[in-house]
PDB file of C-alpha atoms and ligand atoms in Angstrom:
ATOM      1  CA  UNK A   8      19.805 150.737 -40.252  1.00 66.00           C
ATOM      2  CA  UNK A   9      16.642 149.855 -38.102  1.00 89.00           C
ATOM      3  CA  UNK A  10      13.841 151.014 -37.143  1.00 95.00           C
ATOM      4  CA  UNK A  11      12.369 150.461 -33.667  1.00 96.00           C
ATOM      5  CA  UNK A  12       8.800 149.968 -33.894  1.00 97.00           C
ATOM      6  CA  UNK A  13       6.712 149.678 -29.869  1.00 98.00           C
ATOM      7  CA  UNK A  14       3.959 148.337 -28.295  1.00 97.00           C
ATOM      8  CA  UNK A  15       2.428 147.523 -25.143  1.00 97.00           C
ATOM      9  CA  UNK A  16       2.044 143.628 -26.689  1.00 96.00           C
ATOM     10  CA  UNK A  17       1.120 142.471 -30.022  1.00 95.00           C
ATOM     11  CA  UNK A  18      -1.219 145.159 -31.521  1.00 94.00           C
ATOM     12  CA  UNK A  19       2.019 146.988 -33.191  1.00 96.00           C
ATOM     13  CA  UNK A  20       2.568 143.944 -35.126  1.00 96.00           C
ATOM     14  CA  UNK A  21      -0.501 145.139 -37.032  1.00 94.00           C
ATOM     15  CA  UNK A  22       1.693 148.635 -37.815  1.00 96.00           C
ATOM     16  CA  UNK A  23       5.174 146.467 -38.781  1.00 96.00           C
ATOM     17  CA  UNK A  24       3.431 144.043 -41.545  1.00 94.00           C
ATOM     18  CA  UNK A  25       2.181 147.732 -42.733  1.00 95.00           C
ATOM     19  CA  UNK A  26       5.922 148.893 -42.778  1.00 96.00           C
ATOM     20  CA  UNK A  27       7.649 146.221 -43.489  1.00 94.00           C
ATOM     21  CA  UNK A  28       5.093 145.717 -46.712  1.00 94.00           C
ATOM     22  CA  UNK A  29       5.681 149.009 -47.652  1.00 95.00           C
ATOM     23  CA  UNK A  30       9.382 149.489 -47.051  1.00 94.00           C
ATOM     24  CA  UNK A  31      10.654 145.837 -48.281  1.00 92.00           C
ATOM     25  CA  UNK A  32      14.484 147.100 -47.489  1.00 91.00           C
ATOM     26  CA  UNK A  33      13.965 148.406 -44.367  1.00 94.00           C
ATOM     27  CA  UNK A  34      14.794 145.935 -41.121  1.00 95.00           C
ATOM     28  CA  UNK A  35      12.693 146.267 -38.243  1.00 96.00           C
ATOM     29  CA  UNK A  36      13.535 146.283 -34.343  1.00 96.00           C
ATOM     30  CA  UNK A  37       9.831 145.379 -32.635  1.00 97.00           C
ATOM     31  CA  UNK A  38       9.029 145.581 -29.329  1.00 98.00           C
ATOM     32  CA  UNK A  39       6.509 143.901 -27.236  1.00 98.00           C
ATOM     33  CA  UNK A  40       6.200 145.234 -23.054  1.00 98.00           C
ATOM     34  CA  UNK A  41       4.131 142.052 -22.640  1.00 97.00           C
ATOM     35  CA  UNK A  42       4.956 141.349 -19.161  1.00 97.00           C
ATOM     36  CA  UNK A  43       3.549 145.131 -18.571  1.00 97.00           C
ATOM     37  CA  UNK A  44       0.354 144.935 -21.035  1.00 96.00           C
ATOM     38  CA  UNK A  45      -2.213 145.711 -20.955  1.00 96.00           C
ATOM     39  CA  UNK A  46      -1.014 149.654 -20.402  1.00 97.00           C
ATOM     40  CA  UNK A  47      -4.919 150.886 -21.419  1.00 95.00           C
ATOM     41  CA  UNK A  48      -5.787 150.506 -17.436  1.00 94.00           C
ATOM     42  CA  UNK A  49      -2.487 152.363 -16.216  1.00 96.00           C
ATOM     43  CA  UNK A  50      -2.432 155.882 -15.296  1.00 96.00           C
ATOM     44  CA  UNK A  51      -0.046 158.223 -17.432  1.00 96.00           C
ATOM     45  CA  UNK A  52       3.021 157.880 -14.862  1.00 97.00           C
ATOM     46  CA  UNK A  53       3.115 154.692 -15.314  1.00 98.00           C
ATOM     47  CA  UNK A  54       2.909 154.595 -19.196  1.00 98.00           C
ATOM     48  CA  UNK A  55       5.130 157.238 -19.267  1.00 98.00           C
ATOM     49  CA  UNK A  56       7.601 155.380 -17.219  1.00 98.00           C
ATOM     50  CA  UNK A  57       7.413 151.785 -19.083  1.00 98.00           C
ATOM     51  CA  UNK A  58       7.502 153.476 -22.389  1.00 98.00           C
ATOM     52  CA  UNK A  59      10.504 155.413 -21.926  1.00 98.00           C
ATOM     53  CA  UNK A  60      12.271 152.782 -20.856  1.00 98.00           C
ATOM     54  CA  UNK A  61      11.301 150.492 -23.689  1.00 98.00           C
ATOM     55  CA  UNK A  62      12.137 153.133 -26.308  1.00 98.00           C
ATOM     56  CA  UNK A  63      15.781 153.062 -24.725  1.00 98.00           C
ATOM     57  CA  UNK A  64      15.801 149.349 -24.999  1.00 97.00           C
ATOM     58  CA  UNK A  65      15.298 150.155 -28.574  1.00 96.00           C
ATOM     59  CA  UNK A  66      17.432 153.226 -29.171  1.00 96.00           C
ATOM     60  CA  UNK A  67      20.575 150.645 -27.687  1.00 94.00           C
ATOM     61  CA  UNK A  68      19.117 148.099 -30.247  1.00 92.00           C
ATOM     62  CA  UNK A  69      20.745 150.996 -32.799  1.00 91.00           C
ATOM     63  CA  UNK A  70      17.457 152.696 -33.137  1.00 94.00           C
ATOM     64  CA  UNK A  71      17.614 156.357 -34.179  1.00 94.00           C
ATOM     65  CA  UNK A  72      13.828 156.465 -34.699  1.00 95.00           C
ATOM     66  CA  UNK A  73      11.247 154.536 -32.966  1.00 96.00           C
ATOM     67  CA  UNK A  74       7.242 154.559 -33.694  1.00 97.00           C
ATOM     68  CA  UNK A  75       5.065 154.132 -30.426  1.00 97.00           C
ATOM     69  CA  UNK A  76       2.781 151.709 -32.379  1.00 97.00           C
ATOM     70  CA  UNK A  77       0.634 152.435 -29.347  1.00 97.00           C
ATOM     71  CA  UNK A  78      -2.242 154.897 -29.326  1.00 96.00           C
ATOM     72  CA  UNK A  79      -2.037 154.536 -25.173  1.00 96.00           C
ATOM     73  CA  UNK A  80       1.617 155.337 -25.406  1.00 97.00           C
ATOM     74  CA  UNK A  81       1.086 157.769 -28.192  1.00 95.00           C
ATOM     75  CA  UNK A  82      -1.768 159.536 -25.952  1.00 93.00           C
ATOM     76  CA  UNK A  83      -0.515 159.781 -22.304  1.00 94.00           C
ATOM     77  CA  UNK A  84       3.226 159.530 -22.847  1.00 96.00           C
ATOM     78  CA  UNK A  85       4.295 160.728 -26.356  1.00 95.00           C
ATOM     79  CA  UNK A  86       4.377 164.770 -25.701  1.00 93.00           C
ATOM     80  CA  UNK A  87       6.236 164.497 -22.356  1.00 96.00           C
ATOM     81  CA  UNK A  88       8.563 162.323 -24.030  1.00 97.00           C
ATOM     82  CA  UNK A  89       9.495 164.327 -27.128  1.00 94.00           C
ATOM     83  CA  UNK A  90       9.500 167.623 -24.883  1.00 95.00           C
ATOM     84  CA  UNK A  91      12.325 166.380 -22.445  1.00 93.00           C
ATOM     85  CA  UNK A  92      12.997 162.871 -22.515  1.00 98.00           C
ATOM     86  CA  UNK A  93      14.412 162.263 -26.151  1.00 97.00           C
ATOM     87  CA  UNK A  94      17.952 162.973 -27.077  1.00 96.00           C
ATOM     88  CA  UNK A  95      18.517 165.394 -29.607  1.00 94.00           C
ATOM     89  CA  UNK A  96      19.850 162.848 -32.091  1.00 93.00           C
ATOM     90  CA  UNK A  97      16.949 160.589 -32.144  1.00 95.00           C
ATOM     91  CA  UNK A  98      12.867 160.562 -32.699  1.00 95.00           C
ATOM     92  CA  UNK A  99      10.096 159.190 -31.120  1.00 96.00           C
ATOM     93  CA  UNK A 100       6.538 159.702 -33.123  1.00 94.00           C
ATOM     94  CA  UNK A 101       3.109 158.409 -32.266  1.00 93.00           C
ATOM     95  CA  UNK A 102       0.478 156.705 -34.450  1.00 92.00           C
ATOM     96  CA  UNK A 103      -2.247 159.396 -33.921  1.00 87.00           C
ATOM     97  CA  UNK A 104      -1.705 161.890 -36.555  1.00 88.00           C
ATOM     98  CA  UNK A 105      -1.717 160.235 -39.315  1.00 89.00           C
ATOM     99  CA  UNK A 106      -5.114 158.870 -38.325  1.00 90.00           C
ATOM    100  CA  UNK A 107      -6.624 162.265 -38.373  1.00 90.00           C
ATOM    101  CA  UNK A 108      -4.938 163.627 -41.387  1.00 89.00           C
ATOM    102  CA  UNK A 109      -7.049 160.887 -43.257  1.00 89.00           C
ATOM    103  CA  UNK A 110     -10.243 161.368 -41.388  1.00 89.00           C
ATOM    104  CA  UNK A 111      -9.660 165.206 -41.720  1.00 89.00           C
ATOM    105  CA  UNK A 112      -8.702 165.136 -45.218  1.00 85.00           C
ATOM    106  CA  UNK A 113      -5.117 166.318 -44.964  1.00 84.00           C
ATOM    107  CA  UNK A 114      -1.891 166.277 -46.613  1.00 77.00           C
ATOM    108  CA  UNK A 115       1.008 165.687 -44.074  1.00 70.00           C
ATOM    109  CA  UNK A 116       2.162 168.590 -42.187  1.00 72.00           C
ATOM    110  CA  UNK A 117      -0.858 170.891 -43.515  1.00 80.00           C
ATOM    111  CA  UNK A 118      -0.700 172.980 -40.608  1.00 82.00           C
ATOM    112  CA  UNK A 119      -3.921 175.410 -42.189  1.00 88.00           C
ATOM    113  CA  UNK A 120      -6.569 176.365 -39.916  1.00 90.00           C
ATOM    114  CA  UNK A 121      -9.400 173.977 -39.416  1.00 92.00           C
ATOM    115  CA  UNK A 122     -11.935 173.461 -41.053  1.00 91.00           C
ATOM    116  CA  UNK A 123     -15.555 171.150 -41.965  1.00 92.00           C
ATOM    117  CA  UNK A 124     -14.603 167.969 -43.132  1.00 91.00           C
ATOM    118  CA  UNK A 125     -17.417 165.593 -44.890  1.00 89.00           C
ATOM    119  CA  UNK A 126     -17.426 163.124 -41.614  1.00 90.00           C
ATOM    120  CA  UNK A 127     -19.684 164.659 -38.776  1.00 93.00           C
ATOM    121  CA  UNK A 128     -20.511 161.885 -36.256  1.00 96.00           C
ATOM    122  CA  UNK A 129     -17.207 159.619 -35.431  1.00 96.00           C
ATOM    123  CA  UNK A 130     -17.446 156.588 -33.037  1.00 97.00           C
ATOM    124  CA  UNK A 131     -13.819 155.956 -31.220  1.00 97.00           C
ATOM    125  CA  UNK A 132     -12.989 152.726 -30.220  1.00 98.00           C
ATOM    126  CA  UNK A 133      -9.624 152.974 -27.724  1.00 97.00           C
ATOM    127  CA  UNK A 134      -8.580 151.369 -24.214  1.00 96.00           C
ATOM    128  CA  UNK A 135      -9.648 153.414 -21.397  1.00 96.00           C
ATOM    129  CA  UNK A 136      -5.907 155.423 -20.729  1.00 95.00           C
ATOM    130  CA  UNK A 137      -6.621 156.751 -24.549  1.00 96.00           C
ATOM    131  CA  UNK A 138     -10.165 157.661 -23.981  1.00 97.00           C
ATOM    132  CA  UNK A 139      -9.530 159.376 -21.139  1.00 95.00           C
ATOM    133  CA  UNK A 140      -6.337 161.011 -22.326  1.00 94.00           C
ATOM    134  CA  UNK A 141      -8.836 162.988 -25.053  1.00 95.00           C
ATOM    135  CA  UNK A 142      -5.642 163.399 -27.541  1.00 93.00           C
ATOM    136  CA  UNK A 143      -7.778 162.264 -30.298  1.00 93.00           C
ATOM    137  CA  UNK A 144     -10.331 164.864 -29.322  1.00 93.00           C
ATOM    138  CA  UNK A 145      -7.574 167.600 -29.262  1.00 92.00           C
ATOM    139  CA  UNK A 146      -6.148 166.794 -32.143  1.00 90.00           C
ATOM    140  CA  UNK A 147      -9.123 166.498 -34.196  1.00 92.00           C
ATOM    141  CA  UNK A 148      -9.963 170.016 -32.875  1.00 92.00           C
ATOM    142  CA  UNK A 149      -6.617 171.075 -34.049  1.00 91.00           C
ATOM    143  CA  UNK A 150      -7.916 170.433 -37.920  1.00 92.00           C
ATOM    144  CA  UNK A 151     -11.778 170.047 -38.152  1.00 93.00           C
ATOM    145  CA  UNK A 152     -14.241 171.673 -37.311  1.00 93.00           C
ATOM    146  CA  UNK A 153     -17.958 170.759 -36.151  1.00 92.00           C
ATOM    147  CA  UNK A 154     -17.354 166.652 -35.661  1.00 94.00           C
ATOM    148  CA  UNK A 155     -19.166 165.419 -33.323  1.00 95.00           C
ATOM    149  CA  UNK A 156     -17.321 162.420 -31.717  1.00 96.00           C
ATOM    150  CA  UNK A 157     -18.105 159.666 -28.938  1.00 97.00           C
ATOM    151  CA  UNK A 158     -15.584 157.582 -27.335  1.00 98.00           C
ATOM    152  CA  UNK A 159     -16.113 154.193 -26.302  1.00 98.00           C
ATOM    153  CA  UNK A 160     -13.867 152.925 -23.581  1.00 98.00           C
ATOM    154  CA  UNK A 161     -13.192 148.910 -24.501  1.00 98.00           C
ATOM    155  CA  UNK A 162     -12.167 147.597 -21.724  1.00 96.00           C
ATOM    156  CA  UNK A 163     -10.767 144.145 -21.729  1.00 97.00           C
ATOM    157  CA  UNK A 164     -10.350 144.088 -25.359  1.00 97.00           C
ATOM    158  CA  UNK A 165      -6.644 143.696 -25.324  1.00 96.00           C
ATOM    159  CA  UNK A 166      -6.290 141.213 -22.520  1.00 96.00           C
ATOM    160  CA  UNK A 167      -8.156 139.183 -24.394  1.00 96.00           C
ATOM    161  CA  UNK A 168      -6.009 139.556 -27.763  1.00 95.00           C
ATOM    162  CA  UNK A 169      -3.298 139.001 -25.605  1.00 94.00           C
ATOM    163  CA  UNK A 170      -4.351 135.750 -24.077  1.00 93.00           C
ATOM    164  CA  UNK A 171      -5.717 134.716 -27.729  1.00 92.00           C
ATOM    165  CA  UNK A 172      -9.052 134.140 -26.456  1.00 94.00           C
ATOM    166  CA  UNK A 173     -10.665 135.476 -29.839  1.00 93.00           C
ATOM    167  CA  UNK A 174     -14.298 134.221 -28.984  1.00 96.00           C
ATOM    168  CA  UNK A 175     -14.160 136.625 -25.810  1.00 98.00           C
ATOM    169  CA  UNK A 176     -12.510 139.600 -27.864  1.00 97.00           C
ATOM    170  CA  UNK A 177     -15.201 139.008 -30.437  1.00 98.00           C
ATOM    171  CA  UNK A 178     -17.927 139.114 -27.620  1.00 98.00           C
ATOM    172  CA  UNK A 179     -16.299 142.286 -26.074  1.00 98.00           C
ATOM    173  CA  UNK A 180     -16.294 143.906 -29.557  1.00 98.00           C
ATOM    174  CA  UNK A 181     -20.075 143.163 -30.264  1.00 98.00           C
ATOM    175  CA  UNK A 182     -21.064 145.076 -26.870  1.00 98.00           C
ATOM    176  CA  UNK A 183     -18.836 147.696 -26.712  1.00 98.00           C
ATOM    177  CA  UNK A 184     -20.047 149.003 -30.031  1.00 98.00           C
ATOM    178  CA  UNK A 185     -23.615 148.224 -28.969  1.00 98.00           C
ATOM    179  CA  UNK A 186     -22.707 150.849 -25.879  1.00 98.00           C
ATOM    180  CA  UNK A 187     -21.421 153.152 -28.766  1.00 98.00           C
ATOM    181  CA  UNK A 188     -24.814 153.179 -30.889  1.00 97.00           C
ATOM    182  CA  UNK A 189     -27.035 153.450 -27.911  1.00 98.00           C
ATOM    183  CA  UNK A 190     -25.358 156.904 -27.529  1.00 97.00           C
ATOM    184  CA  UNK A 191     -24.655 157.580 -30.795  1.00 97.00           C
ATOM    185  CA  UNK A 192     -27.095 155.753 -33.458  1.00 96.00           C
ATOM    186  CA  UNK A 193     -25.679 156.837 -36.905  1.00 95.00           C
ATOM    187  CA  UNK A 194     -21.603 156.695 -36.715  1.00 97.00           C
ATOM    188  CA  UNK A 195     -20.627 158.076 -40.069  1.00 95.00           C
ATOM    189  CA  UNK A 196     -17.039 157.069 -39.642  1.00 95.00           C
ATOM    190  CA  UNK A 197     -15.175 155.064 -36.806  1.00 96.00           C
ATOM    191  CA  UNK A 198     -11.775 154.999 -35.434  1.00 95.00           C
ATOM    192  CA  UNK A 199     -10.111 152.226 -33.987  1.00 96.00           C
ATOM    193  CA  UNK A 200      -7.425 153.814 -31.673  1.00 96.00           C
ATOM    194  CA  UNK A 201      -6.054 150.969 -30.112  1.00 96.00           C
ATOM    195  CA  UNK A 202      -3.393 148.895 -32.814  1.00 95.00           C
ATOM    196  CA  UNK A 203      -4.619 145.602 -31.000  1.00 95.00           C
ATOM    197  CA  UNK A 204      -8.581 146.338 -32.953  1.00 96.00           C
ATOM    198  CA  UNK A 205      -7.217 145.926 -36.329  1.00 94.00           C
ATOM    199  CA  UNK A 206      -6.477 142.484 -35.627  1.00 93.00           C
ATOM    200  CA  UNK A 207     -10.556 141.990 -34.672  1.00 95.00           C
ATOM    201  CA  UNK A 208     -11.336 144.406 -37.783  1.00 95.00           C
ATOM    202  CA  UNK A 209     -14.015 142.762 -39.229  1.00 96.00           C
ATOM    203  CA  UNK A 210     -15.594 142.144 -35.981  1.00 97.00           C
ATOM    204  CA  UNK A 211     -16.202 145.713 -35.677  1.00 98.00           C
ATOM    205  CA  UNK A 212     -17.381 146.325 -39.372  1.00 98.00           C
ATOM    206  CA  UNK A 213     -19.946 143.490 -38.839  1.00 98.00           C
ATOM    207  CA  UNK A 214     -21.133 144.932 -35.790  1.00 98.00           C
ATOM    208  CA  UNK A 215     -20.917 148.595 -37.083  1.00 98.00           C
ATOM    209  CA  UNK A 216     -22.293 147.739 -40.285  1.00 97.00           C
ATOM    210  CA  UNK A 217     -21.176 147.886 -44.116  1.00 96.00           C
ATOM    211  CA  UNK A 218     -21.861 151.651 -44.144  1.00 94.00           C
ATOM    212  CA  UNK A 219     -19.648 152.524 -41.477  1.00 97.00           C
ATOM    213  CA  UNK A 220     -16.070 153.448 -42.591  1.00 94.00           C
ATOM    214  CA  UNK A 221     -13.451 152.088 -40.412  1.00 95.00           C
ATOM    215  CA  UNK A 222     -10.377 153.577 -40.274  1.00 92.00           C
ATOM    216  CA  UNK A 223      -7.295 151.599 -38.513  1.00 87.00           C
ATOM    217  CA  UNK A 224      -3.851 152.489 -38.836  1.00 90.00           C
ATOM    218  CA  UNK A 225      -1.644 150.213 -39.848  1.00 93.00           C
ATOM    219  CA  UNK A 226      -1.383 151.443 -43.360  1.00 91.00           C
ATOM    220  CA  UNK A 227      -1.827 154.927 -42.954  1.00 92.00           C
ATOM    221  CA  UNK A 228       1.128 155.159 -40.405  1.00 94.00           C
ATOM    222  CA  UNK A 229       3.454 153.508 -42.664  1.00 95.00           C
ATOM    223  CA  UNK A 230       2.521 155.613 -45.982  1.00 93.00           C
ATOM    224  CA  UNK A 231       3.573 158.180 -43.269  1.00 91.00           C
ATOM    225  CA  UNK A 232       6.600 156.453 -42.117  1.00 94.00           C
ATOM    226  CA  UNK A 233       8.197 156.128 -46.104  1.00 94.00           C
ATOM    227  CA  UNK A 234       7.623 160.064 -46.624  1.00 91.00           C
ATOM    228  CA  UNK A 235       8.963 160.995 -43.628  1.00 91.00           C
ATOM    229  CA  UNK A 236      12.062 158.116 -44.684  1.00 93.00           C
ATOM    230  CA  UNK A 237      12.001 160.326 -47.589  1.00 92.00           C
ATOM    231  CA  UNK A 238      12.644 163.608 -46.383  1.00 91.00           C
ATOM    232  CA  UNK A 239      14.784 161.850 -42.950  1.00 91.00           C
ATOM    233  CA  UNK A 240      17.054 159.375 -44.764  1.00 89.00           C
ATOM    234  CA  UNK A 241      19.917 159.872 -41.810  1.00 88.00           C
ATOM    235  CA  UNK A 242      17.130 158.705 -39.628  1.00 88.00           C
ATOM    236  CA  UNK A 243      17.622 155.241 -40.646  1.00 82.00           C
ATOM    237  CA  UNK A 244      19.890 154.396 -37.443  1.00 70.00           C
ATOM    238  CA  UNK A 245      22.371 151.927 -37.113  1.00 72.00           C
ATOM    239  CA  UNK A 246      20.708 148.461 -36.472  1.00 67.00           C
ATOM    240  CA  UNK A 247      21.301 146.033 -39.016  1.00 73.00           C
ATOM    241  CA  UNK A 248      18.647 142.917 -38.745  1.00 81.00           C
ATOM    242  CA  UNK A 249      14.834 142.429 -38.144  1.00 90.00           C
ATOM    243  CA  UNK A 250      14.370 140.978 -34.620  1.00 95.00           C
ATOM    244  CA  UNK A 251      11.376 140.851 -32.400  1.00 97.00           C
ATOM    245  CA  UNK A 252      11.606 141.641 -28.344  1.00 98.00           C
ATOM    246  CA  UNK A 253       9.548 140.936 -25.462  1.00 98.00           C
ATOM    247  CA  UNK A 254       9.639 141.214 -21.647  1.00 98.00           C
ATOM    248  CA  UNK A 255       7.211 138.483 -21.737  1.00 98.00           C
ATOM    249  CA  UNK A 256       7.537 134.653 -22.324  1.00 97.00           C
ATOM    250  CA  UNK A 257       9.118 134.683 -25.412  1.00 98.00           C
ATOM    251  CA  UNK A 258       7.373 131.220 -26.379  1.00 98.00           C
ATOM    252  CA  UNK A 259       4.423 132.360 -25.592  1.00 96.00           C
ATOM    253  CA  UNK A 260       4.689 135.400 -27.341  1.00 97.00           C
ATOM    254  CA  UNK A 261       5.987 134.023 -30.157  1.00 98.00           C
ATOM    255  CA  UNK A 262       3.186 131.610 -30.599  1.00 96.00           C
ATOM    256  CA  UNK A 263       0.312 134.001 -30.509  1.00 94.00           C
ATOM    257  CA  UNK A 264       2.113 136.900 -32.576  1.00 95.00           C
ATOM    258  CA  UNK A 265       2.419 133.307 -35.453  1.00 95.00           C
ATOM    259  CA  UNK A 266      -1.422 132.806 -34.655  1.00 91.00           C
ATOM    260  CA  UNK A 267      -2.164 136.349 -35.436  1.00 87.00           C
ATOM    261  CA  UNK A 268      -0.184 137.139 -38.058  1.00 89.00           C
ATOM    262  CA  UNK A 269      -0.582 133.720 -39.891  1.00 89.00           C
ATOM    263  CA  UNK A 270       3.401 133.697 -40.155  1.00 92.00           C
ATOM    264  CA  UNK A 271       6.212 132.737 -38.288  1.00 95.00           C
ATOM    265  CA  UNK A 272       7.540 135.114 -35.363  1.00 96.00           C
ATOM    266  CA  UNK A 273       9.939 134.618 -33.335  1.00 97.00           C
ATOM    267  CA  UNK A 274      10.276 136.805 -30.095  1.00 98.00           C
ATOM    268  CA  UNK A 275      14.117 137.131 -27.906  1.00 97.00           C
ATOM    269  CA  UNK A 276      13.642 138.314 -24.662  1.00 97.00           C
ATOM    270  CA  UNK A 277      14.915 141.922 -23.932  1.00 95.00           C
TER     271      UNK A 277
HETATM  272  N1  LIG B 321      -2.076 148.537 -28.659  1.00 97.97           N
HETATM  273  C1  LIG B 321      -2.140 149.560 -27.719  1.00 97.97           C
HETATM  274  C2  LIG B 321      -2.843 150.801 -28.164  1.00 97.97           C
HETATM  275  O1  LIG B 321      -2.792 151.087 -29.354  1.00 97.97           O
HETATM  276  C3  LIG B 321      -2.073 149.259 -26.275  1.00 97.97           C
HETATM  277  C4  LIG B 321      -3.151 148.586 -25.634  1.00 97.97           C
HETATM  278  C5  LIG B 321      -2.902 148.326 -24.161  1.00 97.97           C
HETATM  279  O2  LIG B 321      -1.805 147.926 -23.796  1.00 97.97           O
HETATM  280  O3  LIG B 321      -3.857 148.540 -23.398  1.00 97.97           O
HETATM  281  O4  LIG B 321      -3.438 151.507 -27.401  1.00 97.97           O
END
């Protein structure tokens, strides 16, 4: 049993600690496009075609489930995927939705009209291939009613994650929400919708400020992950061991996904 957990590079890693806190017994099959990241400045062909063919690296790893710990992914290639790419016996699901249950208030799978929520100005922090996607927009519509949200593109965010230049990422942070508040002063809530921002989290609640709530997914997506577990047991797959895979350098990889996650990782390449 495994389950295949992808991203464009090392942001997912933020989603597997989640997971693989939350479901001790569970082994993990991760993996990182790295030679193809950042996907945030690629148009929707193109994610669509890397992702699909990473999720089949991970489906022969013995994956019969696989998270797109990728809000790009999730956002330009997810729905084209699961309407007639996946094979019957398998899943693919996206990290959006459980985002937006929380933000709107919502049990899993309440499918009830929308309605007002308390939160009525959201900031959105996401790469550029999200923002202009607008799933998070038309999913949020889906549920809640009158919340007013602004997106804010952040370019170079992730390339700078990736190359572990953290005094550039924290730079990039400071003035992309600076663009945010110029057009929208008073965030009552923000998102950040790329899994690379959780790893510059407090960056963005120092800049936002203490009264902002920041939501970022890694937990929330694997609180969803156990309950679906729950209900999907047979979903499980067939994969036996943890293992980490990327079409980068694996060294290299490996060396800033130890940095990051202040343990050791080592990546295979795919
Ligand atoms: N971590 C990804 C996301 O959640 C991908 C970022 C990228 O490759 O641009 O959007």
């Amino acid at each position: 049993m495994a389950i295949g957990i992808f991203d464009s590079g090392l942001g997912g890693l933020t989603v597997l600690d989640a997971c693989a806190k939350r479901l001790p017994d569970v082994p993990f099959k991760y993996f990182a496009d790295s030679a193809n990241a950042p996907y945030g400045v690629r148009d929707a062909d193109d994610i669509y075609d890397l992702t699909t063919k990473a999720v089949g690296r991970l489906f022969e790893e013995g994956c019969d489930l696989v998270i797109l710990a990728c809000n790009t992914a999730s956002a330009a290639a997810l729905r084209r995927m699961q309407e007639g790419w996946v094979p019957r016996d398998k899943r693919v699901l996206g990290v959006f939705v459980p985002l937006i249950e929380a933000l709107t208030e919502r049990q899993w799978g309440d499918n009830s009209p929308p309605r007002e929520v308390d939160v009525k100005h959201v900031a959105l922090f996401a790469t550029p291939a999200t923002v202009a996607s607008r799933a998070f927009q038309r999913e949020l519509a889906f549920r809640a009613i009158g919340v007013d949200v602004e997106a804010q593109a952040c370019g170079g965010v992730v390339d700078a994650i990736e190359d572990g230049d953290l005094i550039l990422a924290e730079a990039l942070v400071k003035s992309h929400v600076d663009a945010l508040k110029r057009k929208m002063p008073d965030p009552g809530a923000a998102i950040l919708g790329c899994t690379h921002y959780p790893l510059m989290e407090a960056e963005f609640q120092a800049a936002l400020g203490a009264d902002v709530k920041v939501y970022s997914q890694a937990n929330l997506v694997a609180e969803s992950l156990a309950d679906y577990l729950e209900r999907h047991p047979e979903m499980l797959g067939q994969g036996q061991a943890t293992g980490y895979l990327t079409t980068g350098d694996a060294q290299r990889v490996s060396d800033r996904a130890t940095q990051f996650l202040r343990r050791k990782i080592e990546f295979a390449p795919a």
